[in-house]
Coordinates of C-alpha atoms and ligand atoms in Angstrom, one line a residue:
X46 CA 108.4 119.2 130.0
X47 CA 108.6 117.8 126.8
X48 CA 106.0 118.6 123.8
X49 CA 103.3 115.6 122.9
X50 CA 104.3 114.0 119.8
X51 CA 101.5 112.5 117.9
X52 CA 102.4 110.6 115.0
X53 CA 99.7 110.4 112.1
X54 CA 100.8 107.3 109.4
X55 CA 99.3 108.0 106.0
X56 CA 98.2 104.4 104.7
X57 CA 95.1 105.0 102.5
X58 CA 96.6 104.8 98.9
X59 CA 95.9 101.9 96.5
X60 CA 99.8 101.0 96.1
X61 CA 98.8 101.2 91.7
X62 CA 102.7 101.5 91.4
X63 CA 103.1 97.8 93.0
X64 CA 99.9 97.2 91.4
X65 CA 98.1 93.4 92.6
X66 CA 95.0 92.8 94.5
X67 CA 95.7 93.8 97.8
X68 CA 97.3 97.7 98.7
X69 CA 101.2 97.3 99.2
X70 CA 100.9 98.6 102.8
X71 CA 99.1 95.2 103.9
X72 CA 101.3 92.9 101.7
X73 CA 104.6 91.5 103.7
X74 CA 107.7 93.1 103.5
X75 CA 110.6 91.0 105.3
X76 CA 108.3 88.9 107.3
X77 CA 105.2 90.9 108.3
X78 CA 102.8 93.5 106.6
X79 CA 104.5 96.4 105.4
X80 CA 102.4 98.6 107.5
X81 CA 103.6 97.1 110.4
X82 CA 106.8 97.6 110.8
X83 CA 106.4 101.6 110.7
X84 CA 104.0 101.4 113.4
X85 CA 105.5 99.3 115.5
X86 CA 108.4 100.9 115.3
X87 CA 106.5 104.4 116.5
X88 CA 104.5 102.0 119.0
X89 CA 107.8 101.0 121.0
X90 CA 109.0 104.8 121.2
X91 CA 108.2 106.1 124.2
X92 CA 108.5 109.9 123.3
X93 CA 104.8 109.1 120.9
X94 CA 101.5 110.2 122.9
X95 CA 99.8 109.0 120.2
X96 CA 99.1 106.9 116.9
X97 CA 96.8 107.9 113.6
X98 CA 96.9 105.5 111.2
X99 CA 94.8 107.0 108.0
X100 CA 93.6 104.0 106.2
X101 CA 91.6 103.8 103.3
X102 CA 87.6 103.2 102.9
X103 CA 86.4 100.2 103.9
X104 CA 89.9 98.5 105.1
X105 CA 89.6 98.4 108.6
X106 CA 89.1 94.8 109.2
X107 CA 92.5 94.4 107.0
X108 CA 94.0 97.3 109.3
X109 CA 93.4 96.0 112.4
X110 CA 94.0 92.6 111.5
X111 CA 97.8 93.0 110.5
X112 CA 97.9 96.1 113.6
X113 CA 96.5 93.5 115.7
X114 CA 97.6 94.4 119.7
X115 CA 99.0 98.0 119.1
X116 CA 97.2 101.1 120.6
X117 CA 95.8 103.0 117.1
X118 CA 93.6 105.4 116.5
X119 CA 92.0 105.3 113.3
X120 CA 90.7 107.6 110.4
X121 CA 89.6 107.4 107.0
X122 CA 92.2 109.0 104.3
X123 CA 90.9 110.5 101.5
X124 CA 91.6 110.1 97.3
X125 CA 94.9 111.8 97.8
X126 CA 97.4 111.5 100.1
X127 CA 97.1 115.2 101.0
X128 CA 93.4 114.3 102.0
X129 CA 94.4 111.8 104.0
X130 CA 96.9 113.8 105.9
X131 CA 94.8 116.5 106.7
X132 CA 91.7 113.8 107.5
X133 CA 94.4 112.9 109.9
X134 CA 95.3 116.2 111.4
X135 CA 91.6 117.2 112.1
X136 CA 91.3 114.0 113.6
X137 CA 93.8 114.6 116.4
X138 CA 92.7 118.3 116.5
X139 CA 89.3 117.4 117.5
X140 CA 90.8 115.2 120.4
X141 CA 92.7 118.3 120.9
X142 CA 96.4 117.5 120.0
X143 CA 98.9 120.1 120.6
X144 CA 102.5 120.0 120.5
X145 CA 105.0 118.2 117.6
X146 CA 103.4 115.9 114.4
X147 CA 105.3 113.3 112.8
X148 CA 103.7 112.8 109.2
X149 CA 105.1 109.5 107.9
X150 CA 104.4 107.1 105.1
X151 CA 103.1 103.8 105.8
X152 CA 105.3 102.7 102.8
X153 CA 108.5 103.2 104.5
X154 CA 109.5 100.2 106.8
X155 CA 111.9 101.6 108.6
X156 CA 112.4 104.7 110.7
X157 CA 116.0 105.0 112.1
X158 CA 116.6 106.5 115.9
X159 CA 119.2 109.1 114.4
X160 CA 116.3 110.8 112.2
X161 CA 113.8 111.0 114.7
X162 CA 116.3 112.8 117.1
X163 CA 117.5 115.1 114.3
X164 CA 114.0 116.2 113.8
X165 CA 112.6 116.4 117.1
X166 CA 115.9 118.9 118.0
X167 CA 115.1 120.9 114.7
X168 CA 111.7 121.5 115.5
X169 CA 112.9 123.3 118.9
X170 CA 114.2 126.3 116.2
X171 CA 111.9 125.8 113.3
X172 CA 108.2 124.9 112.5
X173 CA 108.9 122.0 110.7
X174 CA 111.6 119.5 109.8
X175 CA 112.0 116.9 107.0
X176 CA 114.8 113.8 106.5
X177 CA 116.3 114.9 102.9
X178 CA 119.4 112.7 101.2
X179 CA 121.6 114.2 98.4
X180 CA 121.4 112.8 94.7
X181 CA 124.5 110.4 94.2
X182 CA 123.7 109.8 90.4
X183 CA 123.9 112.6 87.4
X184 CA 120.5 114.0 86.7
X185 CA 119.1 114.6 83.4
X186 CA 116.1 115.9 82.0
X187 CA 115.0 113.3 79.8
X188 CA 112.9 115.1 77.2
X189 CA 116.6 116.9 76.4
X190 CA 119.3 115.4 78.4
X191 CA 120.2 119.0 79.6
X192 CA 122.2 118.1 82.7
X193 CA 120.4 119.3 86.1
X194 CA 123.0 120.4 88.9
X195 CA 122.3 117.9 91.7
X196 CA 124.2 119.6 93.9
X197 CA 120.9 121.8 94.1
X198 CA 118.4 118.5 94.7
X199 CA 117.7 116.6 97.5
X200 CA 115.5 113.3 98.1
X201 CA 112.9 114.4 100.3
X202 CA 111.6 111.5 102.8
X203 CA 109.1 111.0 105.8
X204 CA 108.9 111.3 108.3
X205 CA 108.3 115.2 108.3
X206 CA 108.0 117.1 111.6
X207 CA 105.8 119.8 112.6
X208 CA 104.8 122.4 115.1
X209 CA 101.1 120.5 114.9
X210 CA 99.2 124.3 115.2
X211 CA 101.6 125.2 112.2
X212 CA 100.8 122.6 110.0
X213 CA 97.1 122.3 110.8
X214 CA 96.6 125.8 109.7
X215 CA 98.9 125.4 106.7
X216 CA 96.5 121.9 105.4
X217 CA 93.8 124.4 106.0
X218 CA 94.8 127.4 104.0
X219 CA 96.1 124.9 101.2
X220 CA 93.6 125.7 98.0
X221 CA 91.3 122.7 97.3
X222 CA 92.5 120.3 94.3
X223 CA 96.0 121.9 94.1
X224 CA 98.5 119.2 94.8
X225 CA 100.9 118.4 96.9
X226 CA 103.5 116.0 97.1
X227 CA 104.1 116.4 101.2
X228 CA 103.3 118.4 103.7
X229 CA 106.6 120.8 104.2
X230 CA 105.4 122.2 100.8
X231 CA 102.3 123.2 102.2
X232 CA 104.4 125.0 105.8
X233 CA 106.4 126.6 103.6
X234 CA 103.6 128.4 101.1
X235 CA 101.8 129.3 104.4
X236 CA 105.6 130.6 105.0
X237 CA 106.6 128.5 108.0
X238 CA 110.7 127.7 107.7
X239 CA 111.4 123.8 107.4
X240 CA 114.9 122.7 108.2
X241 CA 116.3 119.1 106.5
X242 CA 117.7 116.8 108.6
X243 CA 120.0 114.0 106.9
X244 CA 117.9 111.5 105.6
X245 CA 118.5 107.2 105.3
X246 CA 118.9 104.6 103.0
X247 CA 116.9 102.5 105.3
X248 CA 113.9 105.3 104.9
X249 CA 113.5 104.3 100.9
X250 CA 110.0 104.0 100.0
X251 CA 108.4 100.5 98.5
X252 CA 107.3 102.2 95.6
X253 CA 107.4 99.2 93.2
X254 CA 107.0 95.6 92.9
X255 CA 110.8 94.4 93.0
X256 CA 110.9 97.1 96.8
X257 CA 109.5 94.1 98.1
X258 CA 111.7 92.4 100.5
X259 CA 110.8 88.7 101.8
X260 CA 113.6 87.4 103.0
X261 CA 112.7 86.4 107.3
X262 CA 116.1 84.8 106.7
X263 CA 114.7 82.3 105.4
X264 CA 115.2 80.9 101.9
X265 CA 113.3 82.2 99.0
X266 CA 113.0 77.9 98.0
X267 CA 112.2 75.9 100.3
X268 CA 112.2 71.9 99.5
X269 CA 110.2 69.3 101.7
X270 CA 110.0 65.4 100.6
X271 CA 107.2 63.2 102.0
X272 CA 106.8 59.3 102.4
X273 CA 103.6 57.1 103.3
X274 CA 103.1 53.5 102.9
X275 CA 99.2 51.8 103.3
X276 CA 98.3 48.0 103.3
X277 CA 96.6 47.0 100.7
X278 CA 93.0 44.7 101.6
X279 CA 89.8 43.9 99.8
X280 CA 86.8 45.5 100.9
X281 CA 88.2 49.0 101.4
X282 CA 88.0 51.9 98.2
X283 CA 90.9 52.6 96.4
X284 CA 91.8 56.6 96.6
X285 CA 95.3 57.9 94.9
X286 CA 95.8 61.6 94.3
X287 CA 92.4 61.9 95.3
X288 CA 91.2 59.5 92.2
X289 CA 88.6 57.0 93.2
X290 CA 89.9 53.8 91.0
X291 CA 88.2 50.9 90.7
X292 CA 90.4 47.6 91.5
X293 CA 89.7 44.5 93.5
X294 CA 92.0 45.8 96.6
X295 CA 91.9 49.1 98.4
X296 CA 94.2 50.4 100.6
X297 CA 93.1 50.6 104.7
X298 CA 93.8 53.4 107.2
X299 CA 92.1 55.6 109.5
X300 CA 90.9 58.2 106.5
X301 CA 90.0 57.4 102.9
X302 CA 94.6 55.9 102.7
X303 CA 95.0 58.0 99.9
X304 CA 98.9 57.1 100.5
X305 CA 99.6 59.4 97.5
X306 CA 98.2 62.7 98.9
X307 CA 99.5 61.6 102.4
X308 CA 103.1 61.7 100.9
X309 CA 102.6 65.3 99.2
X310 CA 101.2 66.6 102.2
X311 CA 103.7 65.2 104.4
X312 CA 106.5 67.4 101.6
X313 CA 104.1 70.3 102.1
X314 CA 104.3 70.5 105.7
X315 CA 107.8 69.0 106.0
X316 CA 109.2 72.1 103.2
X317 CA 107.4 75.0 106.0
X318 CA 109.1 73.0 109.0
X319 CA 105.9 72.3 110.3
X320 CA 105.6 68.9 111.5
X321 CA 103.9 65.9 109.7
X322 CA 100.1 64.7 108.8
X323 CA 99.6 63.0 111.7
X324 CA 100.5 66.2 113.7
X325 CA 98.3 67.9 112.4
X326 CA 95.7 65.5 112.3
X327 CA 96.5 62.4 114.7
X328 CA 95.6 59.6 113.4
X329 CA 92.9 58.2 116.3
X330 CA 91.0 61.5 116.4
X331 CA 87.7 59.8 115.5
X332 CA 86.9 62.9 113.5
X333 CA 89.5 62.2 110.3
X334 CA 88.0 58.2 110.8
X335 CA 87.0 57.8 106.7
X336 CA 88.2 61.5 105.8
X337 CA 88.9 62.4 102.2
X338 CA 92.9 63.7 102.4
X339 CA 92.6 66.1 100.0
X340 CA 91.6 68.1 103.3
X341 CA 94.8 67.0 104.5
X342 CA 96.6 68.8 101.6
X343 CA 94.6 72.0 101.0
X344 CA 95.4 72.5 105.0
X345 CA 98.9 72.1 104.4
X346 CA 99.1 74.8 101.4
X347 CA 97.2 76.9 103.4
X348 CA 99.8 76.8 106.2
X349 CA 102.0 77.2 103.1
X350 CA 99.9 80.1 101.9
X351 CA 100.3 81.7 105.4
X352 CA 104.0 81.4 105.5
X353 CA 104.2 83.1 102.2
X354 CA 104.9 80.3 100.2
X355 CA 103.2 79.3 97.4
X356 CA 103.3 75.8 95.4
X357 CA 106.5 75.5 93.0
X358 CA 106.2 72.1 91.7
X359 CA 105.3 68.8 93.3
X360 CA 106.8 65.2 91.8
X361 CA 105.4 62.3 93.8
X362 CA 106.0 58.3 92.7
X363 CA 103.9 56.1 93.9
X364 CA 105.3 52.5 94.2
X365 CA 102.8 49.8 93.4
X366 CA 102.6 46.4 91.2
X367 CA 98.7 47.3 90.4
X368 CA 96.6 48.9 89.6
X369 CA 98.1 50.3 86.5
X370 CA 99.2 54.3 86.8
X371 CA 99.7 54.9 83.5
X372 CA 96.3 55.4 82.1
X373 CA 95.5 57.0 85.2
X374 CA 98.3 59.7 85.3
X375 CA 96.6 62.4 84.0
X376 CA 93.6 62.3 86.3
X377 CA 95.6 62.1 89.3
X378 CA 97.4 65.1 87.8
X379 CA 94.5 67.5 87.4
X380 CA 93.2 65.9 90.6
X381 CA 96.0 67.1 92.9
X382 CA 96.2 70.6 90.9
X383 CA 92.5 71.2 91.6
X384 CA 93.0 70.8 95.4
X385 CA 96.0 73.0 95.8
X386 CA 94.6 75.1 93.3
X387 CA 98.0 75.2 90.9
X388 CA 98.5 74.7 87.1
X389 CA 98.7 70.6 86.8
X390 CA 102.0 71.8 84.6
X391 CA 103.9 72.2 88.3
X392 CA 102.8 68.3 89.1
X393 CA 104.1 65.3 88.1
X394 CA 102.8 62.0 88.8
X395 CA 104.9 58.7 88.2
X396 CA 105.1 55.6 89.3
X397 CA 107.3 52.3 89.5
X398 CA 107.1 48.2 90.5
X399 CA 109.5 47.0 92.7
X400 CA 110.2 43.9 90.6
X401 CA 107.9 41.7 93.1
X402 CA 110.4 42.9 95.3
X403 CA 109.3 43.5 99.4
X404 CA 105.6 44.3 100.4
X405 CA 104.7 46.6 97.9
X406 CA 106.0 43.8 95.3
X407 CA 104.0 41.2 97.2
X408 CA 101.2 43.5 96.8
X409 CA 100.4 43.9 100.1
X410 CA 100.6 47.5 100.2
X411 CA 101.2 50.8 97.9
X412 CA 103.5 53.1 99.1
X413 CA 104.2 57.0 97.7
X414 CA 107.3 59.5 98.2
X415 CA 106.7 62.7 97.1
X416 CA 109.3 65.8 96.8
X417 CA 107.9 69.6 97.0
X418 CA 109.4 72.6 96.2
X419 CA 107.7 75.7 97.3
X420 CA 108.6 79.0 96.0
X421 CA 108.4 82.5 98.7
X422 CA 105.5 85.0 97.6
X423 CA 104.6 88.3 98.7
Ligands
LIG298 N1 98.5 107.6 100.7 C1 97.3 107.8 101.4 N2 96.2 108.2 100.8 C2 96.2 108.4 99.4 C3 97.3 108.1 98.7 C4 98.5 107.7 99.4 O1 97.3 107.7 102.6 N3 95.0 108.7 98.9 C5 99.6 107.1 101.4 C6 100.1 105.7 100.9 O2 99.3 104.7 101.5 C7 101.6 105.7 101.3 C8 102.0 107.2 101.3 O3 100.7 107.9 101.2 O4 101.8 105.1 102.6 C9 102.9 107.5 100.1 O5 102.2 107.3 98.9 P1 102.7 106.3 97.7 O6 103.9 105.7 98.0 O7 102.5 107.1 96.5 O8 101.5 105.2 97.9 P2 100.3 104.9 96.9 O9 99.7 106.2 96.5 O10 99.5 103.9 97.6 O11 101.0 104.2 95.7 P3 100.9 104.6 94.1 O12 101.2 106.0 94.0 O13 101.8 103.7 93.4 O14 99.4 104.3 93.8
LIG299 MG1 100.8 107.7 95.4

């Protein structure tokens, strides 16, 4: 019968390398949360008995939020990644594990079939077994530029692969604040034999900010236009770019008519592919009946947001023989900036007539076309 294989993914570190708010394990890597796509990719193998994900203080909300539906243990790592390995290992020997480890960093996307096997047949003649590639370039020392032989280096990756008893006893016997840089160093001073195993490309680890992959085959700019006309009556309030203005017509419509933000959220939604305002919210849902729209448009960046997309720069005209735009450009500006949240530097409000031309130049309504482009973030 063939050995368990528990597989314990190290994902406690603070990513400082990458550097940002947010560790780079949880921030998306070619369409989903770095963290993810390791796991899954162990969750789908059906040689695994089990998953350890070792995940820093006070993240498990975040963990379980972007591991949301697979089967994960998890355990608190520790300020190194050699403490959270070996929080890891005494986890799954208290539940008794036995059998093969995979050790495997949470910063390493991708785990391909051919390395797995090669390990998993290495450990039936040695105690442990890691992925190692050769050094294509020259190698220098840079103090000197003395030349080092790379024939004699290899880039060591994860996921390395134990006899679990082996390596357990090895984290143990490892003196406390020496460190480590992986876990075959430690089998091998407690004189356990690791073999290498080629390696992959595909197994580099995000490491830095440009790693970061975002492509979901989708375009790193992503354009969106939106259009919106509302007739203009007296006794309603005026509201463009979500500027109260004070003039003897206002426009009518279910919510406040701010025609203006209706058009930029319109190029909002229209630039993620998903759908229109009135989609989102129709138009005879008594609930939007007098809304303000700048709702409208900080719903629509948020989808944005979600998608990974954050505000490049909006231009939206607005098409009306009065009131006057002009004076009021630079209001409607910081306006539109506040509700997204942007520099007012990435909007641009103008405006034209239509030479008395049609029903916005019979003033019976003001109508607004904006154009959006929104850029990809991680
Ligand atoms: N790791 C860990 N616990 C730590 C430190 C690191 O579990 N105390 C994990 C990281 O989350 C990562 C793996 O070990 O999946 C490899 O480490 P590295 O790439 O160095 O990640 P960080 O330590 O987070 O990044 P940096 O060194 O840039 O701070
Ligand atoms: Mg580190």
């Amino acid at each position: 019968m063939a050995q368990d294989l528990h597989v314990l993914i190290v994902a406690a570190g603070s990513g400082s390398r990458v550097g940002g708010d947010v560790p780079k394990q949880y921030r998306r890597h070619r369409g989903k949360p770095l963290l993810r796509w390791s796991v899954e990719g162990f969750a789908r193998d059906e040689r695994v008995t089990s998953l350890t994900v070792a995940i820093g203080e006070g993240q498990i909300e975040r963990a379980r939020d972007v591991l949301d539906g697979l089967d994960i243990a998890y355990v608190t790592g520790g300020a190194t990644r050699r403490d959270s390995v070996r929080s890891g290992l005494e986890q799954l020997a208290e539940a008794g594990a036995s059998g093969f480890v995979f050790i495997h960093d949470a910063a390493r996307a991708d785990v391909p079939d051919h390395v797995t096997a090669a390990l998993l047949a290495a450990l039936e003649s040695a105690p442990g077994a890691i992925p190692a590639l050769p050094v294509p370039d020259s190698m220098i020392r840079a103090a000197d530029g003395a030349i080092v032989e790379r024939e004699a280096l290899r880039r060591v990756q994860t996921p390395q692969a134990f006899h679990f008893d082996a390596i357990l006893a090895a984290h143990r016997d490892w003196p406390d604040g020496r460190e480590a840089s992986d876990d075959a160093q430690m089998l091998r001073a407690a004189g356990g034999e690791v073999a290498l195993v080629a390696g992959d490309e595909r197994l580099k680890k995000v490491t830095f900010e440009e790693d970061f992959i975002d492509q979901r085959g989708l375009p790193a700019l992503r354009i969106g236009t939106g259009y919106d006309v509302h007739r203009l009556v007296r006794g309603e309030e005026l509201w463009l770019c979500g500027v109260q203005i004070d003039h003897e017509f206002g426009l009518s419509g279910h919510s406040d008519a701010d025609v203006a933000l209706h058009a930029i959220t319109d190029a909002v939604l229209g630039a993620i592919g998903a759908g229109d305002i009135g989609s989102h919210f129709p138009p005879g849902d008594p609930q939007w009946r007098g809304a303000r729209s700048d709702r409208f448009l900080a719903h629509a960046v948020n989808l944005a947001t979600e998608a990974s997309y954050g505000i490049g720069n909006i231009d939206c005209t607005i098409i009306c023989e009065a009131p006057r735009i002009g004076p009021l450009r630079e209001a409607m500006r910081h306006s539109v900036a506040r509700i997204i949240g942007a520099d007012p530097a990435r909007i641009s409000i103008k405006a034209t007539t239509t030479e008395g031309l049609g029903y916005t130049g019979r003033r019976e309504a003001i109508a607004a076309q904006a154009c959006v482009l929104l850029e990809q973030r991680n």
